[in-house]
mmCIF file of C-alpha atoms in Angstrom:
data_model
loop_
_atom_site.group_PDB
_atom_site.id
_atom_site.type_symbol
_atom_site.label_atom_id
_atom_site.label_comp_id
_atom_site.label_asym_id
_atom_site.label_seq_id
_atom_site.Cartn_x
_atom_site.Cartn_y
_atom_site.Cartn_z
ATOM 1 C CA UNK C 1 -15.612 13.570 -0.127
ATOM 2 C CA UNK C 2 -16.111 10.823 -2.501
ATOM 3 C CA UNK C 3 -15.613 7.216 -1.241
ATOM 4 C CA UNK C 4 -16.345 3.708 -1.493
ATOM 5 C CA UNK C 5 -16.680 1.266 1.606
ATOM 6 C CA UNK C 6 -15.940 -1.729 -0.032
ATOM 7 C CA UNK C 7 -17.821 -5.385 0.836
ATOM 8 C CA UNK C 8 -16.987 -7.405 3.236
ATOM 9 C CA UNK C 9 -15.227 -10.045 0.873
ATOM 10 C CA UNK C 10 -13.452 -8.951 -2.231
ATOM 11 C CA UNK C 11 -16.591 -9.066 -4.797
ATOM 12 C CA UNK C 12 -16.852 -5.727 -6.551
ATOM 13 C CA UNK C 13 -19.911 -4.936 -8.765
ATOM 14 C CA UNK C 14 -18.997 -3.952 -12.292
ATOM 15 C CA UNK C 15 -15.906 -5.371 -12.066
ATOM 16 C CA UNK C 16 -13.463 -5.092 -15.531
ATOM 17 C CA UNK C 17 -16.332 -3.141 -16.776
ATOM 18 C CA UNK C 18 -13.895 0.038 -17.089
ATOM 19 C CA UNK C 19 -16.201 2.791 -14.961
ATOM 20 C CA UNK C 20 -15.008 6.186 -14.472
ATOM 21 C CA UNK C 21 -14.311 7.638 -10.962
ATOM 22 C CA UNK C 22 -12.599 10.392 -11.383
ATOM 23 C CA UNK C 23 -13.929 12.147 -8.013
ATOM 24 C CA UNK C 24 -13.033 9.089 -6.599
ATOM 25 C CA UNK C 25 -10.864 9.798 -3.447
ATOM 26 C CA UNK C 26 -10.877 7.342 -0.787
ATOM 27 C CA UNK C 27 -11.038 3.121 -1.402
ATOM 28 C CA UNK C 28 -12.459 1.135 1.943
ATOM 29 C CA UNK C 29 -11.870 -2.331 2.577
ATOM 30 C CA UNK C 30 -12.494 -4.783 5.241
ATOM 31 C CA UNK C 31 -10.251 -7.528 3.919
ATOM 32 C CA UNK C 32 -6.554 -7.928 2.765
ATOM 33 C CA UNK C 33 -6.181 -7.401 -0.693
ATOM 34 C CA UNK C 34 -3.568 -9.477 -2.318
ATOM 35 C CA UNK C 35 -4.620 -9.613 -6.190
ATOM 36 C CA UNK C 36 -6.450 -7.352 -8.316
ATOM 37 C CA UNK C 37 -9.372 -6.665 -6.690
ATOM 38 C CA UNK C 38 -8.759 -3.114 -6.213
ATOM 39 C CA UNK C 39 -6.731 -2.568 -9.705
ATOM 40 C CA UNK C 40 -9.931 -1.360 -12.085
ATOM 41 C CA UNK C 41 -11.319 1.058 -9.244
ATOM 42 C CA UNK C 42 -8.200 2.563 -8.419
ATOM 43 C CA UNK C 43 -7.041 2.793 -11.817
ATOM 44 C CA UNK C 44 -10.105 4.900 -12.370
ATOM 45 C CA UNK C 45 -9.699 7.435 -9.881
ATOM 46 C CA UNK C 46 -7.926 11.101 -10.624
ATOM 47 C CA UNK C 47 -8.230 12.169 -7.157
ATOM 48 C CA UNK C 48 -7.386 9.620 -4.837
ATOM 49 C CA UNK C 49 -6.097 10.182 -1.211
ATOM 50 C CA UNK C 50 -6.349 7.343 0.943
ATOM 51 C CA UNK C 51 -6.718 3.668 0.680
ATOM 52 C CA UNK C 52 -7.862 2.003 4.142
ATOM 53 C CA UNK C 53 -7.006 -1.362 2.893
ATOM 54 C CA UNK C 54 -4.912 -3.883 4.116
ATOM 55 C CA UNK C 55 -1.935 -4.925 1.503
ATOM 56 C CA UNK C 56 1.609 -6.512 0.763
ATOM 57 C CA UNK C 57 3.685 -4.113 -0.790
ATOM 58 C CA UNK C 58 3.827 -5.693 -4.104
ATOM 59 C CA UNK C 59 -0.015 -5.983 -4.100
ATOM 60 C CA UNK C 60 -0.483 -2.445 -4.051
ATOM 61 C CA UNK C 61 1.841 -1.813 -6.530
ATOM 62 C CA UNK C 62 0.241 -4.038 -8.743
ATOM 63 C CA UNK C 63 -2.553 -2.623 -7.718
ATOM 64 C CA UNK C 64 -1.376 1.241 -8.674
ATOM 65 C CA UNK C 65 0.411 0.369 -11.412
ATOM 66 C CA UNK C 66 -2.827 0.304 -13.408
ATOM 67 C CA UNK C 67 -2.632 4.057 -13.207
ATOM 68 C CA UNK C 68 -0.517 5.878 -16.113
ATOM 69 C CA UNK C 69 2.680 7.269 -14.849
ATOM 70 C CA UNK C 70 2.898 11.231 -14.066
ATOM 71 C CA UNK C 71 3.819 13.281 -17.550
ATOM 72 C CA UNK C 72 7.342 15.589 -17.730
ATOM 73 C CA UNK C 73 6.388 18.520 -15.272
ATOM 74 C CA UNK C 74 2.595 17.303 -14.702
ATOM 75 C CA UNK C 75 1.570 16.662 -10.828
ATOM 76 C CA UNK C 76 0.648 12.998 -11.642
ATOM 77 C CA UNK C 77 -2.284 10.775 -10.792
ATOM 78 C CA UNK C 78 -1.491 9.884 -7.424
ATOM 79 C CA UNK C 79 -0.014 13.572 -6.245
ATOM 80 C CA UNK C 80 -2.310 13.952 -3.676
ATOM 81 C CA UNK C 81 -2.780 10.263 -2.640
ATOM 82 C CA UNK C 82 -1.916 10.473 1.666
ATOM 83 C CA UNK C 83 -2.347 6.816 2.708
ATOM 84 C CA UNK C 84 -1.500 3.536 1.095
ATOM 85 C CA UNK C 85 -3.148 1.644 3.872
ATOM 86 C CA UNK C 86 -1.695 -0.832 5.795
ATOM 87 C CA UNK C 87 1.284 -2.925 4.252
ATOM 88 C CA UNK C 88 1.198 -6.450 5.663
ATOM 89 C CA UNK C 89 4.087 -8.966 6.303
ATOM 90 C CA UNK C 90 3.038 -12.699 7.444
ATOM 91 C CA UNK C 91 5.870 -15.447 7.706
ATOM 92 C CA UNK C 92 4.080 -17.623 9.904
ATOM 93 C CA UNK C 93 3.447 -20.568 6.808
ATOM 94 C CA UNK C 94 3.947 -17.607 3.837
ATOM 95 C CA UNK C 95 6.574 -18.154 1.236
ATOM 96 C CA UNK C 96 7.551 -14.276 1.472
ATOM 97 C CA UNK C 97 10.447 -13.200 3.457
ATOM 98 C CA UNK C 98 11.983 -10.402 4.507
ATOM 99 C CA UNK C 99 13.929 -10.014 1.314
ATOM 100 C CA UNK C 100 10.407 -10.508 -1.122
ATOM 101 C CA UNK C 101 8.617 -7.854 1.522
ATOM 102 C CA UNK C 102 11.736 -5.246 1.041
ATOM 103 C CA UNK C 103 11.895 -5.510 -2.928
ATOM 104 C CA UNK C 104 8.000 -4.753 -3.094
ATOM 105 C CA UNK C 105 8.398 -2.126 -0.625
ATOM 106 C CA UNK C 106 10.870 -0.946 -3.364
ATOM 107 C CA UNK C 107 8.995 -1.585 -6.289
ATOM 108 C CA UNK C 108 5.628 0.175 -4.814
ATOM 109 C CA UNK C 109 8.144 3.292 -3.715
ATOM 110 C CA UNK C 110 8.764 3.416 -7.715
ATOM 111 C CA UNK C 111 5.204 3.257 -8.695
ATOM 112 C CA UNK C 112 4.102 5.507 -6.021
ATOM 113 C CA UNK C 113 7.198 8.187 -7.510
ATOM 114 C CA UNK C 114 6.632 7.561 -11.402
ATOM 115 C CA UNK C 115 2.812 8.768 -10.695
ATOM 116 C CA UNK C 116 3.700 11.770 -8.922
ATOM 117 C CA UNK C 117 3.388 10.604 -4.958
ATOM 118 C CA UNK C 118 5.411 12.234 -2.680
ATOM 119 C CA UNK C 119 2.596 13.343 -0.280
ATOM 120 C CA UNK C 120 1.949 10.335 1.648
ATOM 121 C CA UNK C 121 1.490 11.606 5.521
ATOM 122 C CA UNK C 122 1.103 8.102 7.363
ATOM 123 C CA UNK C 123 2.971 5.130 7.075
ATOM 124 C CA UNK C 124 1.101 1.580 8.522
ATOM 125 C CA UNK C 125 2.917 -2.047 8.830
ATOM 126 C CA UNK C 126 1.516 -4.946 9.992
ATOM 127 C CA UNK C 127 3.886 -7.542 10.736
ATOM 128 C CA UNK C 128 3.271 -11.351 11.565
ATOM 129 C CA UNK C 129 5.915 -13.236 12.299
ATOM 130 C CA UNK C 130 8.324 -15.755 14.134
ATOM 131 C CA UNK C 131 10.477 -14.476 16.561
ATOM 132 C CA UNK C 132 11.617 -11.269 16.028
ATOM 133 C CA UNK C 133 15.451 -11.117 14.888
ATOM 134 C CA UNK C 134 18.430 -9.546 13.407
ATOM 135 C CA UNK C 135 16.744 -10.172 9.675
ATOM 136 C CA UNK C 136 14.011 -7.057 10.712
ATOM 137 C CA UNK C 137 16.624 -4.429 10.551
ATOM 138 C CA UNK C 138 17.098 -4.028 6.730
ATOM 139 C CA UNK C 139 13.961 -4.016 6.578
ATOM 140 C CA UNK C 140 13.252 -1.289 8.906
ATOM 141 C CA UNK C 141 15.891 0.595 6.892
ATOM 142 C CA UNK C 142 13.913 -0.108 3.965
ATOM 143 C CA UNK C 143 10.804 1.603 5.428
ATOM 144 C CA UNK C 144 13.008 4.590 6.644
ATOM 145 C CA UNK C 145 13.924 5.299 2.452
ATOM 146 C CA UNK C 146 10.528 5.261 1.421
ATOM 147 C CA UNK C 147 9.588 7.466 3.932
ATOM 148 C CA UNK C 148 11.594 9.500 3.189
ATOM 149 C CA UNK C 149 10.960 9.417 -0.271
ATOM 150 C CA UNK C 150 7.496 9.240 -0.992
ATOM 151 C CA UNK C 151 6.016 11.130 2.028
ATOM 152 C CA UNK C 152 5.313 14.844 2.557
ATOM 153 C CA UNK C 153 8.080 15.290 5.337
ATOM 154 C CA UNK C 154 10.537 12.903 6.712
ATOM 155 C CA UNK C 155 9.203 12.572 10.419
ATOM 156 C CA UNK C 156 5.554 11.646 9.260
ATOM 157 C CA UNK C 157 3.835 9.704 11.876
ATOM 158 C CA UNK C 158 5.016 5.648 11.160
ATOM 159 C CA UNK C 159 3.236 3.018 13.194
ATOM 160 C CA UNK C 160 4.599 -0.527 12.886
ATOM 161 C CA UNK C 161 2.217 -3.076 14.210
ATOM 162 C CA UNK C 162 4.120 -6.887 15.676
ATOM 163 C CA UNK C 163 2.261 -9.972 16.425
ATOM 164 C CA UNK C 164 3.977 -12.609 17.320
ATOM 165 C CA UNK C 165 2.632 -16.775 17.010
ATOM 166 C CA UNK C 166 1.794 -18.109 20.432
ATOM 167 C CA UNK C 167 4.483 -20.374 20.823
ATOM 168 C CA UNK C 168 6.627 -17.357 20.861
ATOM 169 C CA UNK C 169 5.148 -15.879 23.603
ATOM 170 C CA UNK C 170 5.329 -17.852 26.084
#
């Protein structure tokens, strides 16, 4: 298996120096990934099958995007991709809300489909937020239709992570 552990901080080596990794299969980070740090290693790959990053939805689209979409009756670059990492959601002084978290969530299920994914077997959200209320239900929803549209089988395993701010727990 080929992988790269990435740094602790989002410094690549060679960056925009447009490397091949086509054996490339599994991306490493230790930090949440919100720009393009990921975009030229990713977009290099022909094999990839997990990312073990942390991410906002539109992030990793962004992110993915960079690869070219699948060809008429051609499996696609990201066709065996299993694991877009962990998709993160923070309110607690963010200017996302639930609304900007569903549309990426949206817009990475269309990059993840136009490139071929539909073999994802693990789905990861990290949510930090106020008080939990009705507003978390649509957006639930939301995760149930990509689910059930980008992953291998519709009962995948789908662990959603909730920490609350400590005023709220109390």
């Amino acid at each position: 298996e080929d992988s790269i552990r990435g740094p602790r901080q989002p410094a690549f080596p060679g960056r925009r120096r447009k490397w091949r990794l086509p054996a490339l299969e599994r991306v490493q980070t230790e930090w949440t990934a919100l720009g393009g740090e990921l975009g030229d290693m990713v977009g290099a790959s022909r094999r990839l099958k997990e990312l073990q990053v942390h991410s906002n939805p539109d992030s990793m689209a962004n992110t993915l995007r960079r690869l070219p979409a699948a060809e008429a009756r051609q499996p696609g670059p990201l066709s065996q991709l299993e694991d877009v990492g962990t998709l993160t959601f923070v309110t607690m002084g963010a200017d996302i809300g639930f609304d900007g978290w569903r549309e990426g969530l949206g817009r990475l299920q269309t990059v993840l489909v136009d490139r071929g994914c539909r073999s994802i077997k693990r789905f990861k959200a990290k949510f930090e937020m106020e008080p939990i209320d009705r507003r978390i239900f649509p957006t639930l929803s939301a995760i149930e239709t990509f689910t059930r549209t980008v992953c291998v089988k519709p009962d995948i395993p789908v662990d959603i992570g909730i920490t609350l701010s400590e005023e709220h727990l109390h």
